[in-house]
JSON list of C-alpha atoms in Angstrom, two decimals:
[
{"chain": "A", "resi": 1190, "resn": "MET", "atom": "CA", "xyz": [98.93, 89.26, 137.75]},
{"chain": "A", "resi": 1191, "resn": "ALA", "atom": "CA", "xyz": [101.96, 91.50, 137.22]},
{"chain": "A", "resi": 1192, "resn": "ARG", "atom": "CA", "xyz": [101.65, 93.80, 134.27]},
{"chain": "A", "resi": 1193, "resn": "ARG", "atom": "CA", "xyz": [104.11, 93.26, 131.42]},
{"chain": "A", "resi": 1194, "resn": "ASP", "atom": "CA", "xyz": [105.08, 95.52, 128.56]},
{"chain": "A", "resi": 1195, "resn": "LEU", "atom": "CA", "xyz": [104.25, 94.63, 124.99]},
{"chain": "A", "resi": 1196, "resn": "ILE", "atom": "CA", "xyz": [107.16, 93.97, 122.63]},
{"chain": "A", "resi": 1197, "resn": "VAL", "atom": "CA", "xyz": [106.31, 94.67, 118.99]},
{"chain": "A", "resi": 1198, "resn": "LEU", "atom": "CA", "xyz": [108.66, 93.73, 116.12]},
{"chain": "A", "resi": 1199, "resn": "VAL", "atom": "CA", "xyz": [107.69, 95.17, 112.73]},
{"chain": "A", "resi": 1200, "resn": "ARG", "atom": "CA", "xyz": [109.42, 93.58, 109.73]},
{"chain": "A", "resi": 1201, "resn": "ARG", "atom": "CA", "xyz": [109.13, 94.70, 106.13]},
{"chain": "A", "resi": 1202, "resn": "PRO", "atom": "CA", "xyz": [110.79, 93.07, 103.10]},
{"chain": "A", "resi": 1203, "resn": "PRO", "atom": "CA", "xyz": [113.60, 92.98, 102.23]},
{"chain": "A", "resi": 1204, "resn": "GLY", "atom": "CA", "xyz": [114.41, 92.93, 105.95]},
{"chain": "A", "resi": 1205, "resn": "ALA", "atom": "CA", "xyz": [113.89, 96.30, 107.66]},
{"chain": "A", "resi": 1206, "resn": "VAL", "atom": "CA", "xyz": [113.09, 95.86, 111.35]},
{"chain": "A", "resi": 1207, "resn": "GLN", "atom": "CA", "xyz": [111.60, 98.27, 113.88]},
{"chain": "A", "resi": 1208, "resn": "VAL", "atom": "CA", "xyz": [111.28, 97.37, 117.58]},
{"chain": "A", "resi": 1209, "resn": "TYR", "atom": "CA", "xyz": [108.79, 98.86, 120.06]},
{"chain": "A", "resi": 1210, "resn": "ARG", "atom": "CA", "xyz": [108.41, 98.30, 123.80]},
{"chain": "A", "resi": 1211, "resn": "LEU", "atom": "CA", "xyz": [105.05, 99.67, 124.99]},
{"chain": "A", "resi": 1212, "resn": "GLU", "atom": "CA", "xyz": [103.20, 100.03, 128.27]},
{"chain": "A", "resi": 1213, "resn": "ALA", "atom": "CA", "xyz": [100.10, 101.87, 126.97]},
{"chain": "A", "resi": 1214, "resn": "ASP", "atom": "CA", "xyz": [96.60, 100.50, 127.67]},
{"chain": "A", "resi": 1215, "resn": "ASP", "atom": "CA", "xyz": [95.53, 101.10, 124.06]},
{"chain": "A", "resi": 1216, "resn": "VAL", "atom": "CA", "xyz": [98.03, 100.42, 121.25]},
{"chain": "A", "resi": 1217, "resn": "ALA", "atom": "CA", "xyz": [97.05, 101.46, 117.72]},
{"chain": "A", "resi": 1218, "resn": "PHE", "atom": "CA", "xyz": [98.73, 100.11, 114.57]},
{"chain": "A", "resi": 1219, "resn": "GLY", "atom": "CA", "xyz": [98.50, 102.14, 111.35]},
{"chain": "A", "resi": 1220, "resn": "ARG", "atom": "CA", "xyz": [99.81, 104.95, 109.17]},
{"chain": "A", "resi": 1221, "resn": "ASP", "atom": "CA", "xyz": [98.15, 107.73, 111.16]},
{"chain": "A", "resi": 1222, "resn": "PRO", "atom": "CA", "xyz": [100.88, 109.79, 112.90]},
{"chain": "A", "resi": 1223, "resn": "THR", "atom": "CA", "xyz": [99.11, 109.28, 116.24]},
{"chain": "A", "resi": 1224, "resn": "CYS", "atom": "CA", "xyz": [99.45, 105.48, 116.12]},
{"chain": "A", "resi": 1225, "resn": "ALA", "atom": "CA", "xyz": [101.91, 104.00, 118.60]},
{"chain": "A", "resi": 1226, "resn": "VAL", "atom": "CA", "xyz": [103.12, 101.49, 115.98]},
{"chain": "A", "resi": 1227, "resn": "GLN", "atom": "CA", "xyz": [103.78, 103.26, 112.69]},
{"chain": "A", "resi": 1228, "resn": "LEU", "atom": "CA", "xyz": [103.04, 101.38, 109.44]},
{"chain": "A", "resi": 1229, "resn": "PRO", "atom": "CA", "xyz": [103.58, 104.04, 106.74]},
{"chain": "A", "resi": 1230, "resn": "ASP", "atom": "CA", "xyz": [102.27, 102.28, 103.65]},
{"chain": "A", "resi": 1231, "resn": "PRO", "atom": "CA", "xyz": [99.28, 103.13, 101.37]},
{"chain": "A", "resi": 1232, "resn": "ALA", "atom": "CA", "xyz": [97.93, 99.60, 101.84]},
{"chain": "A", "resi": 1233, "resn": "ILE", "atom": "CA", "xyz": [97.56, 100.26, 105.59]},
{"chain": "A", "resi": 1234, "resn": "ALA", "atom": "CA", "xyz": [94.50, 102.03, 107.03]},
{"chain": "A", "resi": 1235, "resn": "PRO", "atom": "CA", "xyz": [95.03, 105.11, 109.21]},
{"chain": "A", "resi": 1236, "resn": "VAL", "atom": "CA", "xyz": [94.18, 102.89, 112.19]},
{"chain": "A", "resi": 1237, "resn": "HIS", "atom": "CA", "xyz": [94.68, 99.36, 110.88]},
{"chain": "A", "resi": 1238, "resn": "ALA", "atom": "CA", "xyz": [94.43, 97.44, 114.14]},
{"chain": "A", "resi": 1239, "resn": "ARG", "atom": "CA", "xyz": [94.08, 98.13, 117.84]},
{"chain": "A", "resi": 1240, "resn": "LEU", "atom": "CA", "xyz": [95.23, 96.15, 120.87]},
{"chain": "A", "resi": 1241, "resn": "ARG", "atom": "CA", "xyz": [93.84, 96.87, 124.35]},
{"chain": "A", "resi": 1242, "resn": "ARG", "atom": "CA", "xyz": [95.20, 95.74, 127.69]},
{"chain": "A", "resi": 1243, "resn": "THR", "atom": "CA", "xyz": [92.89, 93.75, 129.96]},
{"chain": "A", "resi": 1244, "resn": "SER", "atom": "CA", "xyz": [92.47, 93.88, 133.74]},
{"chain": "A", "resi": 1245, "resn": "ASP", "atom": "CA", "xyz": [94.17, 90.49, 134.20]},
{"chain": "A", "resi": 1246, "resn": "GLY", "atom": "CA", "xyz": [97.42, 91.71, 132.62]},
{"chain": "A", "resi": 1247, "resn": "GLY", "atom": "CA", "xyz": [96.74, 90.30, 129.16]},
{"chain": "A", "resi": 1248, "resn": "ALA", "atom": "CA", "xyz": [95.60, 91.97, 125.96]},
{"chain": "A", "resi": 1249, "resn": "GLU", "atom": "CA", "xyz": [92.94, 91.57, 123.29]},
{"chain": "A", "resi": 1250, "resn": "TRP", "atom": "CA", "xyz": [92.40, 92.89, 119.78]},
{"chain": "A", "resi": 1251, "resn": "ALA", "atom": "CA", "xyz": [89.59, 95.34, 119.00]},
{"chain": "A", "resi": 1252, "resn": "GLY", "atom": "CA", "xyz": [87.58, 92.51, 117.42]},
{"chain": "A", "resi": 1253, "resn": "GLY", "atom": "CA", "xyz": [87.58, 90.59, 120.69]},
{"chain": "A", "resi": 1254, "resn": "ASP", "atom": "CA", "xyz": [90.29, 88.00, 119.97]},
{"chain": "A", "resi": 1255, "resn": "ARG", "atom": "CA", "xyz": [92.61, 87.58, 122.92]},
{"chain": "A", "resi": 1256, "resn": "LEU", "atom": "CA", "xyz": [96.37, 87.80, 122.50]},
{"chain": "A", "resi": 1257, "resn": "SER", "atom": "CA", "xyz": [97.91, 84.42, 123.33]},
{"chain": "A", "resi": 1258, "resn": "LYS", "atom": "CA", "xyz": [100.46, 84.20, 126.12]},
{"chain": "A", "resi": 1259, "resn": "ARG", "atom": "CA", "xyz": [102.92, 83.10, 123.43]},
{"chain": "A", "resi": 1260, "resn": "GLY", "atom": "CA", "xyz": [102.12, 86.21, 121.41]},
{"chain": "A", "resi": 1261, "resn": "ALA", "atom": "CA", "xyz": [101.10, 86.42, 117.76]},
{"chain": "A", "resi": 1262, "resn": "VAL", "atom": "CA", "xyz": [102.53, 87.06, 114.31]},
{"chain": "A", "resi": 1263, "resn": "LEU", "atom": "CA", "xyz": [100.22, 88.89, 111.92]},
{"chain": "A", "resi": 1264, "resn": "ALA", "atom": "CA", "xyz": [100.38, 90.14, 108.34]},
{"chain": "A", "resi": 1265, "resn": "MET", "atom": "CA", "xyz": [99.42, 93.81, 108.01]},
{"chain": "A", "resi": 1266, "resn": "GLY", "atom": "CA", "xyz": [99.80, 94.85, 104.37]},
{"chain": "A", "resi": 1267, "resn": "PRO", "atom": "CA", "xyz": [103.48, 94.43, 103.43]},
{"chain": "A", "resi": 1268, "resn": "TYR", "atom": "CA", "xyz": [104.47, 94.18, 107.11]},
{"chain": "A", "resi": 1269, "resn": "GLU", "atom": "CA", "xyz": [104.94, 91.19, 109.39]},
{"chain": "A", "resi": 1270, "resn": "VAL", "atom": "CA", "xyz": [104.03, 92.27, 112.92]},
{"chain": "A", "resi": 1271, "resn": "GLU", "atom": "CA", "xyz": [105.06, 90.13, 115.90]},
{"chain": "A", "resi": 1272, "resn": "VAL", "atom": "CA", "xyz": [103.52, 90.97, 119.27]},
{"chain": "A", "resi": 1273, "resn": "THR", "atom": "CA", "xyz": [104.70, 89.31, 122.50]},
{"chain": "A", "resi": 1274, "resn": "PHE", "atom": "CA", "xyz": [104.71, 90.01, 126.21]},
{"chain": "A", "resi": 1275, "resn": "ASP", "atom": "CA", "xyz": [107.96, 91.20, 127.76]},
{"chain": "A", "resi": 1276, "resn": "GLU", "atom": "CA", "xyz": [109.21, 88.52, 130.12]},
{"chain": "A", "resi": 1277, "resn": "GLY", "atom": "CA", "xyz": [112.19, 90.50, 131.40]},
{"chain": "A", "resi": 1278, "resn": "PRO", "atom": "CA", "xyz": [112.38, 92.26, 134.76]},
{"chain": "A", "resi": 1279, "resn": "GLY", "atom": "CA", "xyz": [112.61, 95.99, 135.23]},
{"chain": "A", "resi": 1280, "resn": "PRO", "atom": "CA", "xyz": [110.43, 99.08, 135.09]},
{"chain": "A", "resi": 1281, "resn": "THR", "atom": "CA", "xyz": [108.03, 99.64, 132.21]},
{"chain": "A", "resi": 1282, "resn": "SER", "atom": "CA", "xyz": [108.28, 102.54, 129.82]},
{"chain": "A", "resi": 1283, "resn": "ASP", "atom": "CA", "xyz": [106.81, 103.75, 126.52]},
{"chain": "A", "resi": 1284, "resn": "SER", "atom": "CA", "xyz": [110.24, 105.00, 125.48]},
{"chain": "A", "resi": 1285, "resn": "LEU", "atom": "CA", "xyz": [111.80, 103.55, 122.32]},
{"chain": "A", "resi": 1286, "resn": "ASP", "atom": "CA", "xyz": [115.26, 103.97, 123.87]},
{"chain": "A", "resi": 1287, "resn": "THR", "atom": "CA", "xyz": [115.21, 101.38, 126.65]},
{"chain": "A", "resi": 1288, "resn": "GLY", "atom": "CA", "xyz": [117.95, 98.91, 127.38]},
{"chain": "A", "resi": 1289, "resn": "ARG", "atom": "CA", "xyz": [115.74, 95.98, 126.51]},
{"chain": "A", "resi": 1290, "resn": "ARG", "atom": "CA", "xyz": [114.83, 97.47, 123.15]},
{"chain": "A", "resi": 1291, "resn": "ALA", "atom": "CA", "xyz": [118.53, 97.87, 122.45]},
{"chain": "A", "resi": 1292, "resn": "ARG", "atom": "CA", "xyz": [119.16, 94.19, 123.20]},
{"chain": "A", "resi": 1293, "resn": "LEU", "atom": "CA", "xyz": [116.25, 93.10, 121.00]},
{"chain": "A", "resi": 1294, "resn": "LEU", "atom": "CA", "xyz": [117.46, 95.29, 118.18]},
{"chain": "A", "resi": 1295, "resn": "ALA", "atom": "CA", "xyz": [121.02, 94.02, 118.60]},
{"chain": "A", "resi": 1296, "resn": "HIS", "atom": "CA", "xyz": [119.68, 90.48, 118.19]},
{"chain": "A", "resi": 1297, "resn": "GLU", "atom": "CA", "xyz": [117.77, 91.42, 115.03]},
{"chain": "A", "resi": 1298, "resn": "LEU", "atom": "CA", "xyz": [120.85, 93.16, 113.64]},
{"chain": "A", "resi": 1299, "resn": "ALA", "atom": "CA", "xyz": [123.02, 90.13, 114.39]},
{"chain": "A", "resi": 1300, "resn": "VAL", "atom": "CA", "xyz": [120.60, 87.92, 112.46]},
{"chain": "A", "resi": 1301, "resn": "ALA", "atom": "CA", "xyz": [120.55, 90.38, 109.59]},
{"chain": "A", "resi": 1302, "resn": "ALA", "atom": "CA", "xyz": [124.32, 90.80, 109.62]},
{"chain": "A", "resi": 1303, "resn": "GLY", "atom": "CA", "xyz": [124.79, 87.07, 109.16]},
{"chain": "A", "resi": 1304, "resn": "ARG", "atom": "CA", "xyz": [123.00, 87.33, 105.79]},
{"chain": "A", "resi": 1305, "resn": "GLY", "atom": "CA", "xyz": [125.24, 89.94, 104.16]},
{"chain": "A", "resi": 1306, "resn": "TRP", "atom": "CA", "xyz": [125.78, 93.69, 103.83]},
{"chain": "A", "resi": 1307, "resn": "ASN", "atom": "CA", "xyz": [123.32, 95.94, 105.65]},
{"chain": "A", "resi": 1308, "resn": "LEU", "atom": "CA", "xyz": [122.27, 99.57, 105.91]},
{"chain": "A", "resi": 1309, "resn": "TRP", "atom": "CA", "xyz": [121.87, 100.68, 109.52]},
{"chain": "A", "resi": 1310, "resn": "ILE", "atom": "CA", "xyz": [119.34, 103.53, 109.67]},
{"chain": "A", "resi": 1311, "resn": "GLY", "atom": "CA", "xyz": [120.60, 106.01, 112.23]},
{"chain": "A", "resi": 1312, "resn": "ARG", "atom": "CA", "xyz": [118.42, 109.05, 111.45]},
{"chain": "A", "resi": 1313, "resn": "GLY", "atom": "CA", "xyz": [115.08, 109.72, 109.74]},
{"chain": "A", "resi": 1314, "resn": "GLU", "atom": "CA", "xyz": [112.29, 107.33, 108.79]},
{"chain": "A", "resi": 1315, "resn": "GLY", "atom": "CA", "xyz": [113.00, 103.80, 109.98]},
{"chain": "A", "resi": 1316, "resn": "ALA", "atom": "CA", "xyz": [115.63, 104.91, 112.51]},
{"chain": "A", "resi": 1317, "resn": "GLY", "atom": "CA", "xyz": [116.88, 101.91, 114.45]},
{"chain": "A", "resi": 1318, "resn": "ALA", "atom": "CA", "xyz": [116.24, 99.46, 111.60]},
{"chain": "A", "resi": 1319, "resn": "ALA", "atom": "CA", "xyz": [118.64, 97.33, 109.59]},
{"chain": "A", "resi": 1320, "resn": "VAL", "atom": "CA", "xyz": [117.99, 96.95, 105.87]},
{"chain": "A", "resi": 1321, "resn": "PRO", "atom": "CA", "xyz": [119.90, 94.03, 104.26]},
{"chain": "A", "resi": 1322, "resn": "VAL", "atom": "CA", "xyz": [121.14, 94.40, 100.68]},
{"chain": "A", "resi": 1323, "resn": "PRO", "atom": "CA", "xyz": [119.98, 91.38, 98.64]},
{"chain": "A", "resi": 1324, "resn": "ALA", "atom": "CA", "xyz": [122.74, 89.34, 97.04]},
{"chain": "A", "resi": 1325, "resn": "GLY", "atom": "CA", "xyz": [120.95, 88.62, 93.77]},
{"chain": "A", "resi": 1326, "resn": "ARG", "atom": "CA", "xyz": [119.12, 91.85, 92.93]},
{"chain": "A", "resi": 1327, "resn": "PRO", "atom": "CA", "xyz": [119.49, 95.61, 93.37]},
{"chain": "A", "resi": 1328, "resn": "LEU", "atom": "CA", "xyz": [117.97, 97.51, 96.28]},
{"chain": "A", "resi": 1329, "resn": "HIS", "atom": "CA", "xyz": [116.27, 100.76, 95.25]},
{"chain": "A", "resi": 1330, "resn": "LEU", "atom": "CA", "xyz": [115.60, 103.55, 97.75]},
{"chain": "A", "resi": 1331, "resn": "GLY", "atom": "CA", "xyz": [113.77, 106.82, 97.14]},
{"chain": "A", "resi": 1332, "resn": "ASP", "atom": "CA", "xyz": [110.52, 108.71, 97.58]},
{"chain": "A", "resi": 1333, "resn": "ALA", "atom": "CA", "xyz": [108.25, 105.86, 96.47]},
{"chain": "A", "resi": 1334, "resn": "PRO", "atom": "CA", "xyz": [105.67, 103.78, 98.40]},
{"chain": "A", "resi": 1335, "resn": "GLU", "atom": "CA", "xyz": [107.51, 100.54, 97.64]},
{"chain": "A", "resi": 1336, "resn": "SER", "atom": "CA", "xyz": [110.84, 101.83, 98.95]},
{"chain": "A", "resi": 1337, "resn": "PRO", "atom": "CA", "xyz": [111.90, 99.87, 102.09]},
{"chain": "A", "resi": 1338, "resn": "VAL", "atom": "CA", "xyz": [113.07, 103.20, 103.52]},
{"chain": "A", "resi": 1339, "resn": "ARG", "atom": "CA", "xyz": [111.21, 106.33, 102.38]},
{"chain": "A", "resi": 1340, "resn": "LEU", "atom": "CA", "xyz": [113.54, 109.17, 101.34]},
{"chain": "A", "resi": 1341, "resn": "SER", "atom": "CA", "xyz": [111.45, 112.35, 101.42]},
{"chain": "A", "resi": 1342, "resn": "GLY", "atom": "CA", "xyz": [111.54, 114.91, 98.60]},
{"chain": "A", "resi": 1343, "resn": "VAL", "atom": "CA", "xyz": [113.86, 113.03, 96.23]},
{"chain": "A", "resi": 1344, "resn": "ALA", "atom": "CA", "xyz": [113.44, 110.93, 93.08]},
{"chain": "A", "resi": 1345, "resn": "PRO", "atom": "CA", "xyz": [111.33, 107.73, 93.40]},
{"chain": "A", "resi": 1346, "resn": "ARG", "atom": "CA", "xyz": [114.49, 105.65, 92.82]},
{"chain": "A", "resi": 1347, "resn": "LEU", "atom": "CA", "xyz": [117.29, 107.96, 93.83]},
{"chain": "A", "resi": 1348, "resn": "LEU", "atom": "CA", "xyz": [119.67, 105.31, 95.17]},
{"chain": "A", "resi": 1349, "resn": "THR", "atom": "CA", "xyz": [120.52, 101.84, 93.89]},
{"chain": "A", "resi": 1350, "resn": "PHE", "atom": "CA", "xyz": [122.57, 99.50, 96.10]},
{"chain": "A", "resi": 1351, "resn": "GLU", "atom": "CA", "xyz": [123.91, 96.38, 94.38]},
{"chain": "A", "resi": 1352, "resn": "MET", "atom": "CA", "xyz": [126.29, 93.54, 95.12]},
{"chain": "A", "resi": 1353, "resn": "ASP", "atom": "CA", "xyz": [128.89, 92.78, 92.44]},
{"chain": "A", "resi": 1354, "resn": "ASP", "atom": "CA", "xyz": [131.64, 90.19, 92.87]},
{"chain": "A", "resi": 1355, "resn": "GLY", "atom": "CA", "xyz": [131.45, 90.36, 96.66]},
{"chain": "A", "resi": 1356, "resn": "ARG", "atom": "CA", "xyz": [131.57, 94.17, 96.83]},
{"chain": "A", "resi": 1357, "resn": "LEU", "atom": "CA", "xyz": [128.77, 96.63, 97.55]},
{"chain": "A", "resi": 1358, "resn": "TYR", "atom": "CA", "xyz": [128.18, 99.45, 95.07]},
{"chain": "A", "resi": 1359, "resn": "LEU", "atom": "CA", "xyz": [125.94, 102.52, 95.20]},
{"chain": "A", "resi": 1360, "resn": "GLU", "atom": "CA", "xyz": [124.64, 104.55, 92.27]},
{"chain": "A", "resi": 1361, "resn": "ALA", "atom": "CA", "xyz": [122.82, 107.90, 92.63]},
{"chain": "A", "resi": 1362, "resn": "HIS", "atom": "CA", "xyz": [120.29, 108.73, 89.91]},
{"chain": "A", "resi": 1363, "resn": "GLY", "atom": "CA", "xyz": [120.07, 112.43, 90.67]},
{"chain": "A", "resi": 1364, "resn": "PRO", "atom": "CA", "xyz": [121.16, 115.11, 93.13]},
{"chain": "A", "resi": 1365, "resn": "GLY", "atom": "CA", "xyz": [120.61, 115.10, 96.87]},
{"chain": "A", "resi": 1366, "resn": "ALA", "atom": "CA", "xyz": [122.70, 112.11, 97.99]},
{"chain": "A", "resi": 1367, "resn": "LEU", "atom": "CA", "xyz": [125.90, 112.24, 100.04]},
{"chain": "A", "resi": 1368, "resn": "ARG", "atom": "CA", "xyz": [128.55, 109.68, 100.92]},
{"chain": "A", "resi": 1369, "resn": "ASN", "atom": "CA", "xyz": [130.65, 110.67, 103.92]},
{"chain": "A", "resi": 1370, "resn": "GLY", "atom": "CA", "xyz": [129.54, 114.27, 103.41]},
{"chain": "A", "resi": 1371, "resn": "ALA", "atom": "CA", "xyz": [130.45, 114.50, 99.69]},
{"chain": "A", "resi": 1372, "resn": "PRO", "atom": "CA", "xyz": [127.99, 114.38, 96.75]},
{"chain": "A", "resi": 1373, "resn": "ILE", "atom": "CA", "xyz": [127.70, 111.00, 95.04]},
{"chain": "A", "resi": 1374, "resn": "GLU", "atom": "CA", "xyz": [128.54, 111.04, 91.35]},
{"chain": "A", "resi": 1375, "resn": "GLY", "atom": "CA", "xyz": [127.79, 107.95, 89.29]},
{"chain": "A", "resi": 1376, "resn": "ARG", "atom": "CA", "xyz": [128.52, 104.49, 90.66]},
{"chain": "A", "resi": 1377, "resn": "VAL", "atom": "CA", "xyz": [130.83, 104.17, 93.66]},
{"chain": "A", "resi": 1378, "resn": "ALA", "atom": "CA", "xyz": [132.14, 101.27, 95.72]},
{"chain": "A", "resi": 1379, "resn": "LEU", "atom": "CA", "xyz": [131.14, 101.35, 99.39]},
{"chain": "A", "resi": 1380, "resn": "ALA", "atom": "CA", "xyz": [133.23, 100.35, 102.38]},
{"chain": "A", "resi": 1381, "resn": "ALA", "atom": "CA", "xyz": [132.27, 99.30, 105.89]},
{"chain": "A", "resi": 1382, "resn": "GLY", "atom": "CA", "xyz": [131.41, 102.35, 107.97]},
{"chain": "A", "resi": 1383, "resn": "ASP", "atom": "CA", "xyz": [130.50, 104.64, 105.05]},
{"chain": "A", "resi": 1384, "resn": "LEU", "atom": "CA", "xyz": [127.70, 107.10, 105.83]},
{"chain": "A", "resi": 1385, "resn": "VAL", "atom": "CA", "xyz": [125.06, 107.61, 103.13]},
{"chain": "A", "resi": 1386, "resn": "GLU", "atom": "CA", "xyz": [122.61, 110.51, 103.48]},
{"chain": "A", "resi": 1387, "resn": "ALA", "atom": "CA", "xyz": [119.57, 111.37, 101.37]},
{"chain": "A", "resi": 1388, "resn": "GLY", "atom": "CA", "xyz": [116.01, 112.60, 101.89]},
{"chain": "A", "resi": 1389, "resn": "GLY", "atom": "CA", "xyz": [116.49, 113.25, 105.59]},
{"chain": "A", "resi": 1390, "resn": "VAL", "atom": "CA", "xyz": [117.74, 109.68, 106.23]},
{"chain": "A", "resi": 1391, "resn": "ALA", "atom": "CA", "xyz": [121.25, 108.72, 107.35]},
{"chain": "A", "resi": 1392, "resn": "MET", "atom": "CA", "xyz": [122.42, 105.14, 106.69]},
{"chain": "A", "resi": 1393, "resn": "ARG", "atom": "CA", "xyz": [125.61, 103.49, 107.91]},
{"chain": "A", "resi": 1394, "resn": "VAL", "atom": "CA", "xyz": [127.07, 100.66, 105.78]},
{"chain": "A", "resi": 1395, "resn": "THR", "atom": "CA", "xyz": [127.79, 97.53, 107.82]},
{"chain": "A", "resi": 1396, "resn": "PRO", "atom": "CA", "xyz": [129.60, 94.44, 106.44]},
{"chain": "A", "resi": 1397, "resn": "PRO", "atom": "CA", "xyz": [128.59, 90.80, 106.82]},
{"chain": "A", "resi": 1398, "resn": "ALA", "atom": "CA", "xyz": [129.31, 89.28, 110.21]},
{"chain": "A", "resi": 1399, "resn": "GLU", "atom": "CA", "xyz": [132.40, 87.09, 110.28]},
{"chain": "A", "resi": 1400, "resn": "ALA", "atom": "CA", "xyz": [132.02, 83.63, 111.70]},
{"chain": "A", "resi": 1401, "resn": "PRO", "atom": "CA", "xyz": [133.84, 83.37, 115.04]},
{"chain": "A", "resi": 1402, "resn": "ARG", "atom": "CA", "xyz": [137.02, 81.33, 114.97]},
{"chain": "A", "resi": 1403, "resn": "THR", "atom": "CA", "xyz": [137.20, 78.85, 117.81]},
{"chain": "A", "resi": 1404, "resn": "GLU", "atom": "CA", "xyz": [139.95, 76.43, 118.73]},
{"chain": "A", "resi": 1405, "resn": "PRO", "atom": "CA", "xyz": [138.96, 72.82, 119.49]},
{"chain": "A", "resi": 1406, "resn": "ARG", "atom": "CA", "xyz": [138.50, 72.18, 123.19]},
{"chain": "A", "resi": 1407, "resn": "TRP", "atom": "CA", "xyz": [139.41, 68.74, 124.58]},
{"chain": "A", "resi": 1408, "resn": "THR", "atom": "CA", "xyz": [138.11, 67.26, 127.80]},
{"chain": "A", "resi": 1409, "resn": "PRO", "atom": "CA", "xyz": [140.69, 65.86, 130.30]},
{"chain": "A", "resi": 1410, "resn": "LEU", "atom": "CA", "xyz": [139.75, 62.28, 129.32]},
{"chain": "A", "resi": 1411, "resn": "GLU", "atom": "CA", "xyz": [140.22, 63.08, 125.62]},
{"chain": "A", "resi": 1412, "resn": "ARG", "atom": "CA", "xyz": [143.61, 64.64, 126.36]},
{"chain": "A", "resi": 1413, "resn": "LEU", "atom": "CA", "xyz": [144.73, 61.49, 128.24]},
{"chain": "A", "resi": 1414, "resn": "THR", "atom": "CA", "xyz": [143.50, 59.30, 125.40]},
{"chain": "A", "resi": 1415, "resn": "ILE", "atom": "CA", "xyz": [145.40, 61.36, 122.81]},
{"chain": "A", "resi": 1416, "resn": "ALA", "atom": "CA", "xyz": [148.54, 61.26, 124.95]},
{"chain": "A", "resi": 1417, "resn": "ALA", "atom": "CA", "xyz": [148.28, 57.48, 125.36]},
{"chain": "A", "resi": 1418, "resn": "ILE", "atom": "CA", "xyz": [147.90, 57.01, 121.60]},
{"chain": "A", "resi": 1419, "resn": "ALA", "atom": "CA", "xyz": [150.91, 59.21, 120.98]},
{"chain": "A", "resi": 1420, "resn": "VAL", "atom": "CA", "xyz": [153.01, 57.18, 123.45]},
{"chain": "A", "resi": 1421, "resn": "ALA", "atom": "CA", "xyz": [151.89, 53.90, 121.86]},
{"chain": "A", "resi": 1422, "resn": "VAL", "atom": "CA", "xyz": [152.73, 55.14, 118.35]},
{"chain": "A", "resi": 1423, "resn": "SER", "atom": "CA", "xyz": [156.16, 56.35, 119.51]},
{"chain": "A", "resi": 1424, "resn": "ALA", "atom": "CA", "xyz": [156.86, 52.98, 121.15]},
{"chain": "A", "resi": 1425, "resn": "ALA", "atom": "CA", "xyz": [155.85, 51.13, 118.00]},
{"chain": "A", "resi": 1426, "resn": "VAL", "atom": "CA", "xyz": [158.16, 53.31, 115.90]},
{"chain": "A", "resi": 1427, "resn": "LEU", "atom": "CA", "xyz": [161.08, 52.62, 118.25]},
{"chain": "A", "resi": 1428, "resn": "ILE", "atom": "CA", "xyz": [160.44, 48.86, 118.17]},
{"chain": "A", "resi": 1429, "resn": "VAL", "atom": "CA", "xyz": [160.37, 48.80, 114.39]},
{"chain": "A", "resi": 1430, "resn": "ALA", "atom": "CA", "xyz": [163.50, 50.93, 114.19]},
{"chain": "A", "resi": 1431, "resn": "SER", "atom": "CA", "xyz": [165.42, 48.66, 116.56]},
{"chain": "A", "resi": 1432, "resn": "GLY", "atom": "CA", "xyz": [164.54, 45.57, 114.55]},
{"chain": "A", "resi": 1433, "resn": "TRP", "atom": "CA", "xyz": [162.61, 43.76, 117.32]}
]
């Protein structure tokens, strides 16, 4: 059987997503820096789980359970980990910068964008992930285990993102945060495309996706029917006007 890469989607509330495409025979999940799939949370063991490829092209977990052809979705601490086989053609690679990974991530971002404002992580921990800003509660980021994106060497809750009357606001609770290269002072309104930097992480503000506007499309039969109705109505109006 032809060998297929493994596609791993790691989701963490409130919506951060990381995508991996892996060819390795032995894939470790955990917070140890050597793990192929990084899960940096205190609730996760250094090597939390391990998936090994089999000679028939499949894969099985370290405990002996075989990975279904349809894949699997597992809870690992605060993470939801989805593992599937790559069905697409093309060469395999352990690189995180493949074209297929980009398409998968674009899909995840499109789903996230439909929910509201997002923070696109372009550099630092969580690079390549999209973190949605909840509509009904603030989003706190800093150097704390519960932070969806860990900002190294800053206050536990350095940044607070919050929606207010349809606009996105950011408040910095200490030094070390920049917006478009300038220090953040107090509470500021954010705009689409703003770059926020703190703790070695760069985040780009992205607005909600706008629903596409489409014009109604009529089939030829529907067009003929509409034209016939219009002619009939016009004829009726003329008859009434002429007194027949």
